[in-house]
Amino acid sequence: MTTSPKSAVVTGSSSGIGLGIAEGFAAAGMNVMMNGIEPPEQIQPICDRLSEAHGTKVAYKSANMMEPTGVRGLIEAAEAAFGQVDVLVNNAGIQFVSPVEEFPDDKWQAIINLNLSASFYATKAVMAGMKARGWGRIINIASAHGLVASPYKSAYVAAKHGIVGLTKTVALEAAEHGVTVNAICPGYVWTPLVEKQIPDTAKARGMTEEQVKRDVLLAAQPTKKFATVDEMSALAVFLCSDVAASITGTALPVDGGWTAQ
Ligand code: NAD
């Protein structure tokens, strides 16, 4: 960071990849507005720990990113706390798996709202300020499923392909204003969400947990290793640096070679 402190909003940062990015940003000297759907008293200890460890301001806003009003409220809370939003990470996301003919309408709508539309509303809310100040970073956490498909994930794959398109479009609009817009496309990342699926899948398929990891979850990931939250966080911090100024409009796979196949 050349001019500091920068102020960041990370949606869905009470867990997993978002939490790792919030920690990485605080360690890099940024103020961070965290977000999730958990009540404030549950996340405040994390804010306090990060503030104390890194000497930056870390706050939390419980807000539902499926609602445009929730998204706008989050950006307003960050502006009220820090004065401005320099960095936006659209990370909050959910998954649902079903054949398309049985895919529930409400699950489709929820995934499109959270995994795609929330990024549009948040981007819309921060863009004028970033352009006016001549500096900004928007990072969309897409997925390998923003680049390739898997069966039974119609809503997720549609939303993640959509966010790659949104990334490219907004990058072109912002290119002359010092604002970069990129998508990170993780393969399978070791998060609590993934960890929790393993015992049930092992039981359902009559496999060991090691077999589930290698032959089910990592079947498409050539390294046969999970990507890590730290890898996502380090890339996000790099994209916020001034030497990343020419990286814009990209969809960066961090997927152990999945999308090279
Ligand atoms: P996670 O379940 O650990 O965390 C999800 C976060 O989103 C939590 O903080 C939760 O509070 C928040 N959230 C859920 N619903 C919300 C809502 N309605 N409004 C606001 N916040 C909400 O998930 P994760 O594995 O860290 O995934 C984060 C992002 O990374 C998602 O967009 C996901 O699609 C993407 N991703 C994850 C993986 C993986 O293997 N874990 C792979 C590729 C992409």
Short mmCIF file of C-alpha atoms in Angstrom, two decimals, residues 32-259:
data_model
loop_
_atom_site.label_atom_id
_atom_site.label_comp_id
_atom_site.label_asym_id
_atom_site.label_seq_id
_atom_site.Cartn_x
_atom_site.Cartn_y
_atom_site.Cartn_z
CA VAL A 32 -11.61 -3.78 7.47
CA MET A 33 -15.41 -3.92 7.62
CA MET A 34 -16.28 -7.58 8.07
CA ASN A 35 -19.72 -9.00 7.26
CA GLY A 36 -21.83 -12.09 7.71
CA ILE A 37 -25.23 -13.18 8.95
CA GLU A 38 -24.07 -14.03 12.46
CA PRO A 39 -25.02 -11.69 15.33
CA PRO A 40 -22.44 -8.99 16.17
CA GLU A 41 -21.58 -10.40 19.63
CA GLN A 42 -20.36 -13.61 17.95
CA ILE A 43 -17.88 -11.85 15.64
CA GLN A 44 -16.79 -8.90 17.81
CA PRO A 45 -14.04 -10.96 19.53
CA ILE A 46 -12.48 -11.60 16.09
CA CYS A 47 -12.59 -7.86 15.30
CA ASP A 48 -10.96 -7.09 18.65
CA ARG A 49 -8.24 -9.70 18.12
CA LEU A 50 -7.37 -8.38 14.64
CA SER A 51 -7.44 -4.73 15.74
CA GLU A 52 -5.12 -5.46 18.65
CA ALA A 53 -2.75 -7.62 16.60
CA HIS A 54 -2.38 -5.21 13.69
CA GLY A 55 -3.28 -1.76 15.02
CA THR A 56 -5.96 -1.15 12.38
CA LYS A 57 -9.72 -0.61 12.70
CA VAL A 58 -11.69 -3.83 12.25
CA ALA A 59 -15.49 -3.71 12.54
CA TYR A 60 -18.36 -6.06 11.72
CA LYS A 61 -21.79 -5.46 10.19
CA SER A 62 -24.35 -8.24 10.28
CA ALA A 63 -26.23 -7.81 7.00
CA ASN A 64 -27.95 -10.09 4.49
CA MET A 65 -26.23 -9.77 1.12
CA MET A 66 -29.23 -11.41 -0.59
CA GLU A 67 -31.06 -8.09 -0.15
CA PRO A 68 -30.02 -4.93 -2.05
CA THR A 69 -30.83 -2.91 1.10
CA GLY A 70 -28.50 -5.16 3.12
CA VAL A 71 -25.68 -4.58 0.62
CA ARG A 72 -26.16 -0.82 0.59
CA GLY A 73 -26.37 -0.79 4.39
CA LEU A 74 -23.00 -2.57 4.61
CA ILE A 75 -21.28 -0.07 2.32
CA GLU A 76 -22.84 2.83 4.25
CA ALA A 77 -21.63 1.32 7.54
CA ALA A 78 -18.07 1.09 6.17
CA GLU A 79 -18.19 4.67 4.89
CA ALA A 80 -19.47 5.84 8.28
CA ALA A 81 -16.72 3.92 10.12
CA PHE A 82 -13.73 4.67 7.85
CA GLY A 83 -14.79 7.61 5.65
CA GLN A 84 -14.50 5.71 2.36
CA VAL A 85 -14.25 2.28 0.75
CA ASP A 86 -11.03 1.71 -1.22
CA VAL A 87 -11.23 -2.06 -1.53
CA LEU A 88 -14.30 -4.24 -2.01
CA VAL A 89 -14.19 -8.04 -1.86
CA ASN A 90 -17.41 -9.73 -2.95
CA ASN A 91 -16.99 -13.10 -1.26
CA ALA A 92 -20.28 -14.20 0.37
CA GLY A 93 -21.63 -17.25 -1.40
CA ILE A 94 -23.67 -20.42 -0.98
CA GLN A 95 -24.08 -23.67 -2.89
CA PHE A 96 -26.97 -26.03 -3.63
CA VAL A 97 -26.71 -29.27 -5.59
CA SER A 98 -29.62 -30.81 -7.53
CA PRO A 99 -30.52 -32.00 -11.06
CA VAL A 100 -31.90 -29.04 -13.00
CA GLU A 101 -35.39 -30.54 -13.38
CA GLU A 102 -35.73 -30.74 -9.60
CA PHE A 103 -33.79 -27.58 -8.70
CA PRO A 104 -36.01 -25.60 -6.30
CA ASP A 105 -36.93 -22.13 -7.62
CA ASP A 106 -36.17 -20.50 -4.27
CA LYS A 107 -32.66 -22.04 -4.14
CA TRP A 108 -31.97 -20.79 -7.68
CA GLN A 109 -33.06 -17.27 -6.71
CA ALA A 110 -31.10 -17.28 -3.43
CA ILE A 111 -27.88 -18.34 -5.19
CA ILE A 112 -28.30 -15.76 -7.97
CA ASN A 113 -29.09 -13.06 -5.38
CA LEU A 114 -26.10 -13.82 -3.13
CA ASN A 115 -23.44 -15.13 -5.52
CA LEU A 116 -24.10 -12.65 -8.34
CA SER A 117 -26.53 -9.78 -7.71
CA ALA A 118 -24.96 -8.78 -4.36
CA SER A 119 -21.69 -8.07 -6.20
CA PHE A 120 -23.52 -5.80 -8.64
CA TYR A 121 -25.19 -3.80 -5.85
CA ALA A 122 -21.95 -3.48 -3.87
CA THR A 123 -19.92 -2.51 -6.94
CA LYS A 124 -22.55 0.07 -7.88
CA ALA A 125 -22.40 1.55 -4.38
CA VAL A 126 -18.59 1.98 -4.26
CA MET A 127 -17.67 2.79 -7.86
CA ALA A 128 -18.36 6.55 -7.95
CA GLY A 129 -16.16 7.14 -4.87
CA MET A 130 -13.32 4.97 -6.21
CA LYS A 131 -13.37 6.74 -9.58
CA ALA A 132 -13.47 10.18 -7.94
CA ARG A 133 -10.42 9.32 -5.78
CA GLY A 134 -8.60 7.68 -8.74
CA TRP A 135 -7.84 4.47 -6.83
CA GLY A 136 -9.81 1.34 -6.05
CA ARG A 137 -9.69 -2.43 -5.98
CA ILE A 138 -12.64 -4.77 -6.49
CA ILE A 139 -12.05 -8.49 -6.05
CA ASN A 140 -14.83 -10.97 -6.80
CA ILE A 141 -14.43 -14.42 -5.32
CA ALA A 142 -15.73 -16.52 -8.19
CA SER A 143 -14.72 -20.18 -8.54
CA ALA A 144 -13.25 -22.70 -10.94
CA HIS A 145 -16.98 -23.01 -11.63
CA GLY A 146 -16.80 -19.50 -13.11
CA LEU A 147 -14.71 -21.05 -15.90
CA VAL A 148 -15.93 -24.64 -16.25
CA ALA A 149 -19.08 -26.52 -15.24
CA SER A 150 -19.96 -29.56 -13.14
CA PRO A 151 -23.33 -31.32 -13.26
CA TYR A 152 -26.07 -30.55 -10.70
CA LYS A 153 -24.73 -27.09 -9.87
CA SER A 154 -26.77 -25.06 -12.40
CA ALA A 155 -27.41 -22.00 -10.22
CA TYR A 156 -23.87 -21.87 -8.77
CA VAL A 157 -22.16 -22.31 -12.15
CA ALA A 158 -24.48 -19.76 -13.79
CA ALA A 159 -23.85 -17.23 -11.01
CA LYS A 160 -20.07 -17.78 -11.02
CA HIS A 161 -19.86 -17.49 -14.84
CA GLY A 162 -21.99 -14.36 -14.44
CA ILE A 163 -19.62 -12.80 -11.95
CA VAL A 164 -16.69 -13.36 -14.30
CA GLY A 165 -18.65 -11.42 -16.94
CA LEU A 166 -19.46 -8.67 -14.44
CA THR A 167 -15.76 -8.50 -13.51
CA LYS A 168 -14.67 -7.98 -17.12
CA THR A 169 -17.35 -5.38 -17.84
CA VAL A 170 -16.69 -3.25 -14.77
CA ALA A 171 -12.93 -3.54 -15.29
CA LEU A 172 -13.31 -1.95 -18.73
CA GLU A 173 -15.51 0.83 -17.35
CA ALA A 174 -13.05 1.60 -14.53
CA ALA A 175 -9.79 1.08 -16.40
CA GLU A 176 -8.85 4.74 -16.83
CA HIS A 177 -9.70 5.65 -13.25
CA GLY A 178 -7.06 3.69 -11.28
CA VAL A 179 -9.64 1.09 -10.30
CA THR A 180 -8.91 -2.60 -10.99
CA VAL A 181 -11.53 -5.33 -10.98
CA ASN A 182 -10.55 -9.00 -10.87
CA ALA A 183 -12.04 -12.38 -10.08
CA ILE A 184 -10.24 -15.05 -8.07
CA CYS A 185 -11.36 -18.52 -9.16
CA PRO A 186 -10.57 -21.04 -6.40
CA GLY A 187 -10.74 -24.78 -6.84
CA TYR A 188 -11.55 -26.73 -3.68
CA VAL A 189 -10.32 -24.76 -0.68
CA TRP A 190 -9.95 -26.26 2.77
CA THR A 191 -12.59 -24.35 4.76
CA PRO A 192 -14.92 -25.41 7.60
CA LEU A 193 -17.66 -25.78 4.98
CA VAL A 194 -15.68 -28.39 3.05
CA GLU A 195 -14.34 -30.12 6.16
CA LYS A 196 -17.87 -30.68 7.50
CA GLN A 197 -18.99 -32.53 4.33
CA ILE A 198 -16.36 -35.24 4.60
CA PRO A 199 -17.66 -37.55 7.38
CA ASP A 200 -21.20 -37.63 5.90
CA THR A 201 -19.95 -38.28 2.38
CA ALA A 202 -17.69 -41.05 3.68
CA LYS A 203 -20.63 -42.67 5.44
CA ALA A 204 -22.97 -42.27 2.44
CA ARG A 205 -20.48 -43.76 -0.03
CA GLY A 206 -18.90 -46.37 2.23
CA MET A 207 -15.48 -44.78 1.79
CA THR A 208 -12.73 -43.70 4.15
CA GLU A 209 -12.35 -39.96 4.74
CA GLU A 210 -9.05 -40.04 2.81
CA GLN A 211 -10.81 -41.68 -0.17
CA VAL A 212 -13.53 -39.01 -0.09
CA LYS A 213 -10.92 -36.25 -0.16
CA ARG A 214 -8.90 -37.74 -3.01
CA ASP A 215 -11.48 -39.52 -5.18
CA VAL A 216 -14.57 -37.35 -4.67
CA LEU A 217 -13.66 -33.79 -3.70
CA LEU A 218 -10.25 -33.63 -5.38
CA ALA A 219 -11.14 -35.80 -8.38
CA ALA A 220 -10.88 -32.77 -10.71
CA GLN A 221 -7.95 -31.07 -8.90
CA PRO A 222 -4.71 -32.43 -10.44
CA THR A 223 -2.51 -31.49 -7.46
CA LYS A 224 -4.76 -33.69 -5.27
CA LYS A 225 -4.34 -31.03 -2.63
CA PHE A 226 -6.85 -28.50 -1.32
CA ALA A 227 -6.01 -24.89 -1.98
CA THR A 228 -5.73 -22.91 1.25
CA VAL A 229 -7.38 -19.84 2.70
CA ASP A 230 -3.89 -18.33 3.11
CA GLU A 231 -3.28 -18.68 -0.65
CA MET A 232 -6.52 -16.80 -1.39
CA SER A 233 -5.69 -14.13 1.17
CA ALA A 234 -2.15 -13.57 -0.13
CA LEU A 235 -3.41 -13.16 -3.69
CA ALA A 236 -6.09 -10.69 -2.58
CA VAL A 237 -3.47 -8.65 -0.69
CA PHE A 238 -1.23 -8.66 -3.78
CA LEU A 239 -4.09 -7.51 -6.03
CA CYS A 240 -4.53 -4.53 -3.68
CA SER A 241 -0.91 -3.45 -4.05
CA ASP A 242 0.17 -0.74 -6.46
CA VAL A 243 2.35 -3.18 -8.44
CA ALA A 244 -0.86 -5.02 -9.38
CA ALA A 245 -2.21 -1.90 -11.11
CA SER A 246 -2.08 -3.48 -14.58
CA ILE A 247 -3.88 -6.65 -13.54
CA THR A 248 -7.53 -5.97 -14.34
CA GLY A 249 -10.44 -7.77 -15.94
CA THR A 250 -8.91 -11.15 -15.15
CA ALA A 251 -10.31 -14.42 -13.80
CA LEU A 252 -7.36 -15.89 -11.89
CA PRO A 253 -7.59 -19.65 -11.24
CA VAL A 254 -6.13 -20.89 -7.94
CA ASP A 255 -7.27 -24.43 -8.51
CA GLY A 256 -4.32 -26.82 -8.55
CA GLY A 257 -4.59 -27.15 -12.35
CA TRP A 258 -8.32 -28.01 -12.50
CA THR A 259 -9.16 -25.62 -15.35
#
